[in-house]
Coordinates of C-alpha atoms in Angstrom, one line a residue:
M8 CA 120.5 22.3 -4.6
D9 CA 122.0 19.2 -2.7
P10 CA 123.5 17.5 -5.9
S11 CA 122.1 14.0 -4.0
A12 CA 118.7 14.3 -4.6
A13 CA 119.1 14.9 -8.1
A14 CA 121.1 12.1 -9.4
P15 CA 121.7 12.7 -13.0
T16 CA 118.8 10.7 -15.4
A17 CA 119.9 8.1 -18.0
G18 CA 122.6 9.0 -20.5
A19 CA 121.2 11.0 -23.6
S20 CA 121.5 7.6 -26.1
I21 CA 123.3 4.6 -26.5
N22 CA 125.8 6.4 -29.2
D23 CA 125.7 10.1 -28.0
D24 CA 128.8 10.9 -26.0
S25 CA 128.0 14.8 -26.0
W26 CA 127.9 15.1 -22.4
V27 CA 131.3 14.6 -21.8
S28 CA 131.8 17.9 -23.2
K29 CA 129.1 19.6 -21.0
S30 CA 129.0 20.7 -17.2
N31 CA 125.8 20.4 -15.5
W32 CA 126.9 22.8 -13.1
V33 CA 125.0 26.4 -13.4
R34 CA 125.7 29.6 -11.0
T35 CA 124.1 29.8 -8.2
T36 CA 124.1 34.0 -7.7
S37 CA 124.0 36.6 -10.5
V38 CA 126.8 38.4 -10.7
V39 CA 126.6 42.2 -10.3
G40 CA 126.2 44.0 -14.6
D41 CA 124.4 41.2 -15.6
E42 CA 124.3 42.7 -19.0
K43 CA 125.9 40.5 -22.1
G44 CA 129.7 40.6 -21.3
S45 CA 129.8 42.1 -17.6
A46 CA 129.3 38.5 -15.9
D47 CA 132.4 36.6 -17.1
K48 CA 134.9 39.8 -17.1
L49 CA 138.1 38.7 -16.2
S50 CA 140.0 39.4 -13.3
L51 CA 144.2 39.8 -13.9
R52 CA 144.3 39.4 -9.7
Y53 CA 146.2 36.4 -10.1
L54 CA 148.6 37.8 -13.0
D55 CA 149.2 41.2 -10.5
E56 CA 150.4 38.2 -7.2
F57 CA 152.4 36.3 -9.7
V58 CA 154.4 39.0 -11.4
G59 CA 154.4 41.4 -7.8
A60 CA 154.0 39.4 -4.4
L61 CA 155.6 35.8 -5.4
T62 CA 159.6 35.4 -4.8
C63 CA 159.7 32.3 -6.8
S64 CA 158.0 33.5 -9.9
A65 CA 161.4 34.8 -11.6
Q66 CA 163.0 31.2 -10.4
M67 CA 159.8 29.5 -12.5
L68 CA 159.5 31.8 -15.5
E69 CA 163.7 31.5 -15.9
W70 CA 162.9 28.0 -16.3
G71 CA 160.4 28.0 -18.8
L72 CA 157.6 26.7 -16.9
F73 CA 155.0 29.3 -17.8
P74 CA 154.9 29.8 -22.0
D75 CA 151.8 32.5 -21.7
A76 CA 148.9 34.2 -19.1
K77 CA 146.8 31.1 -19.4
E78 CA 148.9 28.7 -17.9
V79 CA 150.1 31.4 -15.1
S80 CA 146.1 31.6 -14.3
E81 CA 145.5 28.4 -13.9
T82 CA 147.8 26.9 -12.0
M83 CA 147.4 30.0 -9.5
G84 CA 143.6 29.6 -9.7
V85 CA 144.4 25.5 -8.6
F86 CA 146.8 26.7 -5.5
N87 CA 144.4 29.4 -4.6
A88 CA 141.5 26.6 -4.5
I89 CA 143.9 24.5 -1.8
R90 CA 145.3 28.2 0.0
K91 CA 141.5 28.8 0.8
L92 CA 140.8 25.9 2.7
G93 CA 144.4 26.3 4.4
L94 CA 145.4 22.7 4.0
Q95 CA 149.2 23.8 2.4
H96 CA 150.0 24.5 5.6
K97 CA 151.9 21.6 7.8
T98 CA 149.9 20.8 10.6
R99 CA 151.7 17.4 11.9
D100 CA 154.8 15.3 10.5
P101 CA 153.7 12.3 8.5
A102 CA 154.1 9.2 9.3
P103 CA 157.2 7.5 9.9
G104 CA 158.5 6.1 6.2
L105 CA 156.1 8.2 4.7
R106 CA 155.3 11.3 3.4
D107 CA 152.6 14.2 2.6
G108 CA 152.0 14.3 -0.9
I109 CA 150.2 16.7 -3.4
V110 CA 149.9 14.7 -6.7
V111 CA 149.5 17.0 -9.9
V112 CA 148.2 14.5 -12.7
G113 CA 148.9 15.4 -16.3
D114 CA 150.9 18.4 -15.7
G115 CA 150.8 20.7 -17.6
I116 CA 152.3 21.3 -21.3
T117 CA 155.0 24.0 -22.6
R118 CA 154.9 24.5 -26.1
T119 CA 158.2 25.4 -28.3
F120 CA 158.8 25.7 -31.5
V121 CA 162.2 24.9 -33.4
S122 CA 162.5 25.1 -37.3
L123 CA 158.6 26.2 -37.1
V124 CA 157.8 22.9 -35.8
E125 CA 155.9 22.6 -32.5
H126 CA 156.9 20.5 -29.3
Q127 CA 155.0 19.9 -26.8
H128 CA 157.0 19.3 -23.2
P129 CA 155.3 18.6 -20.2
L130 CA 156.8 20.5 -17.1
A131 CA 156.3 19.8 -14.0
R132 CA 155.0 23.3 -13.2
T133 CA 152.0 22.9 -11.1
A134 CA 154.1 20.6 -9.0
A135 CA 156.8 23.5 -8.7
M136 CA 154.1 25.7 -7.6
F137 CA 153.0 23.6 -4.9
A138 CA 156.2 22.6 -3.9
Y139 CA 157.8 27.0 -3.8
R140 CA 154.1 27.9 -1.5
T141 CA 154.0 24.7 1.0
K142 CA 155.2 23.7 4.1
G143 CA 155.9 19.7 4.6
W144 CA 154.4 18.2 1.4
T145 CA 156.1 17.0 -1.3
C146 CA 155.0 17.3 -4.9
Y147 CA 154.6 14.6 -7.4
S148 CA 154.3 15.6 -11.3
V149 CA 152.7 13.0 -12.9
D150 CA 152.6 12.9 -17.2
P151 CA 153.8 10.0 -19.5
I152 CA 155.9 12.3 -21.6
M153 CA 156.7 14.7 -18.1
Q154 CA 161.0 15.2 -18.7
V155 CA 162.8 13.8 -16.1
S156 CA 166.7 14.5 -15.4
S157 CA 169.3 12.6 -17.5
E158 CA 173.1 12.6 -17.3
T159 CA 173.0 15.1 -19.9
K160 CA 170.5 17.2 -19.7
P161 CA 169.5 17.8 -16.0
M162 CA 165.9 19.3 -15.3
P163 CA 165.6 22.7 -13.7
W164 CA 163.5 21.6 -10.3
D165 CA 166.1 19.0 -9.3
A166 CA 167.2 21.2 -6.7
M167 CA 163.8 21.3 -5.2
T168 CA 163.9 18.4 -2.9
N169 CA 160.2 18.2 -2.4
V170 CA 159.5 18.0 -6.3
V171 CA 159.1 14.3 -8.1
A172 CA 158.7 14.5 -11.6
I173 CA 157.0 11.2 -12.8
D174 CA 157.5 10.0 -16.8
Q175 CA 154.9 7.3 -16.6
K176 CA 151.1 6.9 -16.7
I177 CA 149.2 7.6 -13.5
E178 CA 147.9 4.2 -13.8
D179 CA 151.0 2.7 -14.3
I180 CA 151.9 3.3 -10.9
R181 CA 151.0 3.6 -7.6
I182 CA 151.9 6.3 -4.7
R183 CA 152.1 5.5 -1.0
L184 CA 151.2 8.9 1.1
D185 CA 150.3 9.5 4.8
R186 CA 148.1 12.6 3.6
A187 CA 147.3 13.4 0.2
I188 CA 145.9 15.8 -1.9
V189 CA 145.3 15.3 -5.8
V190 CA 144.6 17.8 -8.3
L191 CA 144.0 17.3 -11.5
V192 CA 144.9 20.2 -14.2
H193 CA 143.0 19.8 -17.8
A194 CA 143.9 16.2 -17.3
H195 CA 143.2 13.3 -19.8
V196 CA 142.1 10.7 -17.2
T197 CA 139.3 9.9 -15.1
L198 CA 139.0 11.0 -11.4
E199 CA 138.5 7.1 -10.6
Q200 CA 142.1 6.1 -12.7
A201 CA 143.7 9.1 -11.1
M202 CA 142.6 8.0 -6.9
L203 CA 143.5 4.4 -7.8
A204 CA 147.2 5.2 -7.9
I205 CA 147.1 6.9 -4.6
D206 CA 147.7 4.4 -1.7
A207 CA 147.1 6.9 0.9
K208 CA 145.8 6.9 5.0
S209 CA 144.3 9.4 3.9
V210 CA 143.0 11.9 1.3
V211 CA 142.6 14.9 2.1
A212 CA 141.3 16.6 -1.0
V213 CA 140.5 16.4 -4.4
L214 CA 140.7 18.9 -7.3
T215 CA 139.9 19.3 -10.9
L216 CA 139.8 22.0 -13.3
P217 CA 138.3 19.8 -16.1
C218 CA 138.4 21.1 -20.1
C219 CA 137.3 19.0 -23.6
N220 CA 135.8 16.6 -23.4
W221 CA 136.3 15.6 -19.5
Y222 CA 133.8 17.7 -18.2
G223 CA 131.0 14.9 -17.7
R224 CA 133.8 12.2 -17.3
Q225 CA 135.3 14.2 -13.9
E226 CA 131.8 15.3 -12.7
R227 CA 132.1 12.8 -10.0
L228 CA 134.3 10.9 -7.0
F229 CA 132.9 7.1 -7.2
D230 CA 129.3 8.7 -7.5
R231 CA 130.1 11.3 -5.4
Y232 CA 129.3 14.8 -6.0
P233 CA 132.2 17.6 -5.1
D234 CA 131.0 20.1 -2.3
L235 CA 132.0 22.8 -3.7
V236 CA 131.7 24.2 -7.4
Y237 CA 132.7 27.6 -8.8
D238 CA 133.7 29.5 -11.6
D239 CA 136.9 31.4 -11.6
L240 CA 137.2 34.9 -13.2
S241 CA 140.7 35.0 -12.9
I242 CA 141.5 32.2 -14.4
L243 CA 142.3 33.1 -18.2
S244 CA 140.6 30.5 -20.0
T245 CA 137.1 29.6 -21.2
H246 CA 137.6 25.9 -18.6
R247 CA 137.4 27.8 -15.5
E248 CA 135.0 25.9 -13.8
V249 CA 137.1 24.5 -10.8
L250 CA 135.3 21.2 -9.2
F251 CA 136.3 20.6 -5.8
L252 CA 135.8 17.6 -3.1
R253 CA 136.5 17.4 -0.1
Q254 CA 136.3 14.4 2.5
Q255 CA 134.3 15.3 4.9
I256 CA 135.2 13.0 7.2
R257 CA 138.4 13.6 7.8
L258 CA 137.9 15.5 10.8
W259 CA 141.4 16.6 11.1
Y260 CA 140.5 19.2 8.7
G261 CA 140.5 21.8 11.4
P262 CA 138.7 24.9 11.9
S263 CA 139.9 25.9 8.2
V264 CA 137.6 23.4 6.4
A265 CA 134.0 24.3 6.9
P266 CA 131.0 21.6 7.6
P267 CA 128.8 21.3 4.5
S268 CA 126.5 24.2 5.6
S269 CA 128.8 26.8 5.4
R270 CA 130.3 26.0 2.0
Q271 CA 129.4 29.8 0.9
P272 CA 132.1 31.5 2.7
L273 CA 134.9 28.9 1.2
V274 CA 134.4 30.0 -2.2
P275 CA 137.3 32.7 -3.1
G276 CA 136.9 36.0 -3.7
G277 CA 136.6 36.7 -7.4
C278 CA 134.9 33.9 -8.2
V279 CA 131.5 32.6 -8.5
P280 CA 129.5 29.3 -7.0
K281 CA 127.4 26.9 -9.1
H282 CA 125.1 24.0 -8.1
Y283 CA 124.4 20.9 -9.9
V284 CA 121.2 20.3 -12.3
A285 CA 120.3 17.2 -13.2
P286 CA 120.6 16.7 -17.2
V287 CA 117.7 15.7 -19.4
T288 CA 117.0 12.9 -21.0
K289 CA 117.5 12.8 -24.9
Q290 CA 115.1 10.6 -27.0
S291 CA 117.9 8.3 -28.7
S292 CA 117.6 8.0 -32.0
V293 CA 115.8 4.7 -32.5
D294 CA 113.2 5.7 -30.1
R295 CA 112.4 9.4 -32.7
F296 CA 112.7 6.5 -35.3
L297 CA 110.3 4.1 -33.6
S298 CA 107.8 7.5 -32.3
T299 CA 107.5 8.5 -36.3
L300 CA 106.8 4.6 -36.8
L301 CA 103.8 4.2 -34.8
D302 CA 102.5 7.5 -35.6
V303 CA 101.7 7.1 -39.1
S304 CA 98.7 5.2 -40.2
V305 CA 99.0 1.5 -41.8
P306 CA 95.1 0.5 -43.8
L307 CA 95.5 -2.9 -43.8
G308 CA 93.5 -4.8 -46.5
D309 CA 91.9 -8.4 -46.6
I310 CA 94.8 -9.7 -48.6
A311 CA 97.8 -8.3 -46.6
L312 CA 96.0 -9.5 -43.2
T313 CA 95.1 -13.0 -45.0
A314 CA 98.8 -13.2 -45.7
L315 CA 100.4 -12.3 -42.8
A316 CA 98.1 -14.8 -41.3
H317 CA 98.9 -17.6 -43.2
H318 CA 102.5 -16.5 -43.2
C319 CA 103.1 -17.0 -39.5
H320 CA 100.9 -20.1 -39.3
E321 CA 102.8 -21.8 -41.9
R322 CA 106.4 -20.4 -40.1
F323 CA 105.6 -20.5 -36.2
D324 CA 104.4 -22.9 -33.2
A325 CA 100.3 -21.9 -32.2
T326 CA 101.9 -21.7 -28.8
S327 CA 104.5 -18.7 -30.4
Q328 CA 104.5 -15.4 -28.3
I329 CA 103.8 -12.6 -31.1
V330 CA 104.5 -8.6 -30.6
I331 CA 102.3 -6.7 -33.2
V332 CA 103.6 -3.3 -34.3
G333 CA 100.9 -0.9 -33.8
D334 CA 97.4 -1.2 -32.4
H335 CA 95.6 -3.2 -35.8
P336 CA 92.4 -5.1 -34.0
P337 CA 91.4 -6.6 -36.8
L338 CA 95.0 -8.4 -37.6
V339 CA 94.8 -9.6 -33.8
H340 CA 91.9 -11.6 -34.8
A341 CA 93.6 -13.2 -38.3
L342 CA 95.8 -14.5 -35.8
D343 CA 93.3 -15.6 -33.6
G344 CA 91.1 -17.3 -36.2
A345 CA 95.0 -19.0 -37.4
G346 CA 95.7 -20.7 -33.8
F347 CA 98.0 -18.3 -31.9
S348 CA 96.7 -17.1 -28.3
S349 CA 99.4 -14.9 -27.2
I350 CA 99.3 -12.0 -29.2
R351 CA 100.5 -8.7 -27.9
S352 CA 100.5 -5.3 -29.5
I353 CA 102.8 -2.3 -28.9
A354 CA 101.1 1.4 -29.1
S355 CA 103.8 3.6 -27.7
V356 CA 107.7 3.7 -27.4
S357 CA 107.7 3.1 -23.9
D358 CA 105.4 0.1 -24.5
A359 CA 108.4 -0.9 -26.7
A360 CA 111.0 -0.5 -23.8
A361 CA 109.2 -2.6 -21.6
M362 CA 108.2 -5.2 -23.9
A363 CA 109.0 -8.9 -22.3
A364 CA 110.6 -11.0 -25.1
A365 CA 108.9 -12.7 -27.7
D366 CA 109.5 -15.1 -30.5
V367 CA 107.7 -13.0 -33.2
V368 CA 108.1 -9.3 -33.3
L369 CA 105.4 -8.8 -36.6
D370 CA 105.2 -4.6 -38.5
C371 CA 102.2 -5.0 -40.9
G372 CA 103.8 -1.8 -42.8
H373 CA 105.0 0.5 -40.3
L374 CA 108.5 0.8 -41.7
H375 CA 107.2 0.7 -45.2
H376 CA 105.4 4.2 -44.6
A377 CA 107.7 5.5 -42.0
L378 CA 110.7 5.7 -44.8
N379 CA 108.5 8.4 -46.5
R380 CA 109.0 10.6 -43.4
T381 CA 113.1 9.8 -43.2
E382 CA 115.8 11.4 -44.7
K383 CA 117.3 9.2 -47.1
T384 CA 120.9 9.5 -45.8
K385 CA 120.3 8.8 -42.7
A386 CA 117.0 5.8 -43.5
G387 CA 119.4 3.2 -43.6
T388 CA 121.6 3.4 -39.9
L389 CA 117.9 4.6 -38.5
V390 CA 116.6 0.5 -40.1
G391 CA 119.6 -1.1 -38.6
E392 CA 119.7 0.4 -35.2
L393 CA 115.2 -0.7 -34.9
C394 CA 116.6 -3.7 -36.0
L395 CA 119.1 -4.3 -33.7
F396 CA 116.1 -2.9 -31.2
W397 CA 113.7 -6.2 -32.2
Q398 CA 116.9 -8.4 -32.1
S399 CA 117.5 -7.5 -27.9
K400 CA 113.4 -8.5 -28.0
L401 CA 113.7 -11.6 -29.8
T402 CA 113.9 -14.9 -27.4
S403 CA 116.8 -17.8 -28.0
S404 CA 114.0 -20.2 -29.8
P405 CA 116.1 -20.8 -33.2
D406 CA 112.9 -20.1 -35.0
A407 CA 112.6 -16.7 -33.7
A408 CA 112.3 -13.9 -36.3
V409 CA 110.6 -10.5 -36.7
V410 CA 108.4 -10.4 -39.7
L411 CA 108.1 -7.3 -41.9
L412 CA 105.6 -6.3 -44.9
S413 CA 106.4 -4.0 -47.3
S414 CA 106.7 -3.5 -51.1
R415 CA 110.2 -1.8 -51.0
R416 CA 112.5 -4.0 -52.5
V417 CA 115.4 -1.5 -51.3
L418 CA 114.9 -3.5 -47.9
R419 CA 116.6 -6.9 -48.7
S420 CA 119.7 -4.6 -49.9
A421 CA 123.0 -4.3 -47.5
K422 CA 121.9 -0.8 -46.5
F423 CA 118.5 -2.2 -44.8
L424 CA 118.2 -5.5 -43.6
T425 CA 121.0 -7.5 -44.6
R426 CA 123.3 -4.8 -43.1
P427 CA 126.6 -7.0 -41.6
V428 CA 125.8 -6.1 -38.3
L429 CA 122.4 -8.0 -38.2
A430 CA 124.1 -10.7 -39.1
W431 CA 120.8 -12.6 -39.6
K432 CA 119.0 -14.3 -42.7
V433 CA 116.5 -12.7 -44.8
E434 CA 114.0 -14.2 -46.7
A435 CA 111.4 -12.5 -49.2
T436 CA 107.9 -14.0 -50.2
G437 CA 105.0 -12.9 -51.9
G438 CA 105.4 -9.2 -53.9
T439 CA 101.9 -9.0 -55.5
P440 CA 102.3 -6.3 -54.8
E441 CA 103.7 -6.4 -50.7
F442 CA 106.4 -8.6 -49.9
I443 CA 106.5 -10.1 -46.7
Y444 CA 110.3 -10.4 -45.5
H445 CA 111.2 -12.7 -42.8
C446 CA 114.6 -12.0 -40.9
T447 CA 115.7 -14.5 -38.3
K448 CA 119.6 -15.2 -37.1
P449 CA 121.6 -17.7 -38.1
T450 CA 121.8 -21.1 -36.6
V451 CA 125.6 -21.5 -35.7
V452 CA 126.3 -25.6 -36.1
D453 CA 130.2 -26.9 -35.4
D454 CA 131.8 -28.7 -37.8
P455 CA 132.9 -31.8 -35.9
T456 CA 136.0 -32.3 -38.7
T457 CA 137.8 -29.1 -37.3
M458 CA 140.8 -30.1 -35.5
K459 CA 140.7 -28.3 -31.9
C460 CA 143.7 -28.2 -30.4
P461 CA 142.8 -27.7 -26.4
A462 CA 146.5 -26.4 -25.3
S463 CA 146.1 -23.2 -27.9
T464 CA 143.4 -20.8 -25.7
P465 CA 144.5 -19.6 -22.0
L466 CA 141.4 -20.8 -21.2
D467 CA 142.4 -24.4 -21.1
M468 CA 145.7 -23.3 -19.4
P469 CA 146.4 -23.8 -15.6
T470 CA 146.6 -21.1 -13.1
M471 CA 150.0 -20.8 -11.7
D472 CA 149.3 -21.8 -8.6
A473 CA 147.8 -25.2 -10.1
L474 CA 151.1 -25.6 -12.6
Q475 CA 153.4 -24.8 -9.5
S476 CA 151.7 -27.7 -7.3
S477 CA 151.6 -30.0 -10.2
L478 CA 155.1 -29.4 -11.6
G479 CA 156.4 -29.9 -7.9
M480 CA 154.7 -33.2 -7.1
Q481 CA 156.6 -34.6 -9.9
F482 CA 159.7 -33.3 -9.5
S483 CA 159.9 -34.5 -6.0
S484 CA 158.7 -37.9 -6.6
R485 CA 160.8 -38.2 -9.8
Q486 CA 163.8 -41.4 -9.6
D487 CA 166.9 -40.4 -11.0
G488 CA 169.1 -42.8 -10.7
D489 CA 172.9 -43.1 -12.3
N490 CA 172.0 -42.0 -15.9
G491 CA 173.8 -38.7 -15.4
V492 CA 171.2 -36.5 -14.3
Q493 CA 172.2 -33.1 -14.7
R494 CA 170.7 -30.5 -12.3
A495 CA 170.3 -26.2 -13.0
R496 CA 168.7 -23.7 -11.3
G497 CA 168.5 -20.2 -11.6
T498 CA 166.5 -16.9 -12.6
V499 CA 164.9 -16.9 -15.9
V500 CA 166.2 -14.2 -17.7
R501 CA 166.1 -14.7 -21.7
M502 CA 163.2 -16.6 -22.9
Q503 CA 162.3 -18.1 -27.1
T504 CA 159.5 -20.2 -27.9
L505 CA 159.8 -22.1 -31.2
H506 CA 157.2 -24.0 -31.4
A507 CA 154.7 -25.3 -28.8
N508 CA 156.6 -28.5 -28.4
L509 CA 160.1 -26.8 -28.2
S510 CA 161.2 -23.4 -26.3
F511 CA 164.7 -22.6 -24.7
V512 CA 165.1 -20.5 -21.1
D513 CA 168.7 -19.3 -19.8
L514 CA 169.2 -19.7 -16.2
Q515 CA 171.1 -17.3 -14.6
D516 CA 172.4 -18.3 -10.9
D517 CA 173.5 -15.8 -8.7
D518 CA 176.2 -18.3 -7.5
N519 CA 177.4 -19.1 -10.5
P520 CA 178.0 -16.4 -13.7
K521 CA 177.6 -18.8 -16.1
V522 CA 174.5 -18.7 -17.7
A523 CA 172.7 -22.6 -18.4
L524 CA 171.0 -23.2 -21.5
V525 CA 167.7 -25.2 -20.5
L526 CA 165.7 -26.7 -23.6
F527 CA 162.3 -27.7 -23.0
R528 CA 161.3 -30.2 -26.0
A529 CA 157.9 -32.2 -25.5
A530 CA 158.9 -35.7 -25.7
A531 CA 161.7 -35.3 -23.0
L532 CA 159.2 -33.9 -20.6
V533 CA 157.7 -35.9 -17.8
Q534 CA 153.9 -34.3 -18.7
T535 CA 151.6 -32.9 -16.5
P536 CA 147.9 -32.7 -17.2
W537 CA 148.7 -30.0 -19.6
P538 CA 150.7 -30.1 -21.7
L539 CA 154.4 -29.4 -21.3
P540 CA 156.3 -26.8 -22.4
A541 CA 153.4 -24.9 -23.3
A542 CA 151.6 -24.7 -20.3
L543 CA 154.9 -23.6 -18.2
M544 CA 155.7 -20.9 -21.4
H545 CA 152.1 -19.9 -21.1
H546 CA 152.7 -18.7 -17.3
L547 CA 156.9 -17.5 -17.9
C548 CA 158.2 -14.5 -17.5
Q549 CA 161.6 -13.4 -17.0
G550 CA 162.5 -12.9 -13.1
D551 CA 161.2 -16.2 -12.1
V552 CA 163.1 -19.1 -10.4
L553 CA 163.2 -22.4 -11.9
E554 CA 164.8 -25.8 -11.1
V555 CA 165.9 -28.3 -13.7
V556 CA 167.2 -31.9 -14.2
G557 CA 167.8 -33.4 -17.5
A558 CA 171.1 -34.6 -19.9
M559 CA 173.4 -32.5 -21.1
E560 CA 173.7 -32.3 -24.9
V561 CA 176.0 -30.6 -27.3
T562 CA 174.4 -28.8 -29.8
K563 CA 175.8 -28.4 -33.7
T564 CA 178.1 -25.1 -32.6
G565 CA 179.6 -26.8 -29.8
S566 CA 177.7 -25.4 -26.7
Q567 CA 176.0 -27.2 -24.3
V568 CA 172.3 -27.6 -23.4
L569 CA 170.7 -29.3 -20.8
V570 CA 167.3 -31.1 -22.3
A571 CA 164.7 -31.0 -19.3
S572 CA 162.6 -33.9 -18.2
H573 CA 161.3 -32.3 -15.0
V574 CA 160.6 -28.4 -14.2
R575 CA 160.0 -27.4 -11.2
V576 CA 158.7 -23.3 -10.2
M577 CA 160.9 -22.3 -7.0
Q578 CA 159.2 -18.6 -7.0
W579 CA 157.3 -16.4 -9.4
A580 CA 158.3 -13.3 -10.2
S581 CA 155.9 -10.4 -9.1
R582 CA 152.9 -10.0 -12.3
D583 CA 152.8 -6.4 -10.3
T584 CA 153.6 -4.4 -13.2
L585 CA 153.3 -1.1 -11.6
V586 CA 155.5 1.2 -10.1
Y587 CA 155.5 2.0 -6.7
Y588 CA 156.8 5.7 -5.5
N589 CA 156.9 6.0 -1.3
Y590 CA 159.5 9.3 -1.3

């Protein structure tokens, strides 16, 4: 089954995250001996190969990279997937200044115990395996708590020139490569997060071995399904589903990479291929509650009909659009007699989902009766979810409301209609014996006495370019005269803001080892369309280069400070916080 022809349906529900821990890939073929337990018979071939065939295994065990057989089998399984395609062989030299790289995201964690306390140490386990067994590829191991070498504690893989350990989040770095292979082994990031860190001329392959709550999150790469998915029965773990994504348009793969029509032979021995089955949409809790609500029969007497029609006539304009919950012809007739012309009814969940915005949602007792069929512990939450749904269907009219008929006094409590999340006003009228609950969103009115500071929010601040341009024009048009004006220029090395009108900045000039202390005082600065120094300090960062003119003053401690009258930004430091690797 081609995944592209069976796109998944919508998520189970708004608050249902169960999909992330479930795989939607099922086995394509049966396994020989399909009786219970034999289909998943594990193989020890990776352990046999590691112990008996790899000359590097002793060194990696000595380094403590593999604490148990499970970790060995996972790393071997990942390498086996790449080895099957022949991508580990060097076929050409990379572009000048770049390398071919294998990037391992969230490399394995080794657990050790010191005084019965567990310690976790990320080590370049998978990267070291690829480094030993490939030619011409630099292997990058990325983990925010990765152990890296220090002067007092060198790491064992330092001697391997083709291993680079990076103690950063994958989101915070960029790795520049010629060709790239990206590997995720139980990594707790999305495929997209990992790929955004790869600045490569070509991506040869992406492989993930998902676990925990990441099956759903690592199911597609930029909305593309994997070309090959299989269970590797030689991986000694319950999380042995391997998803392999191959860039089919990379024609330089050569004969070792088969076209999509020949995927089956690419499945390694001892593995079971899988195909995608679209998940079945699970009805949301609010839909189930609404279905229960619409299934109940609600008898309406003349008194209730008259009361509801009178209430709507008193509260709403005759042109209001009214939606009645359930099928109630007598109520439609009563509202029509009260002068309303736009009246609709919803009799099913699909009707409710498709309904257009309304001024009034009118429930003549369905909620009241549905609560008789609902568990008390869940009733409050379900009513809250249903009311949020009704709120989303209301127009922006200040008079728009949800009107409910019920004899339940408890509905006005914080457990039901006055839940904080609803943030609406609830009025109850009647009560002989039924109440009419009138629920509206409160109207927010600005208090004219409230003081607002234009410079208090970033929305009112200029852009960096606009500020730099304005400061530059004022700086160029100044007239210094002979009033003892002093000048300072340098890189910002320290900043301190005392309040919106007073800030200190230290400038370091490359040609002068002495640091210049600059005082930005609002009263002394020539102002721009935006208040200074607040607008400047809003953007200023260490590394920016400023030029300042002003008058020298002596502080109480005897040090000299330059009180700025004009300032301009000579150069903004890069705001790119990413760390780049191209070695």
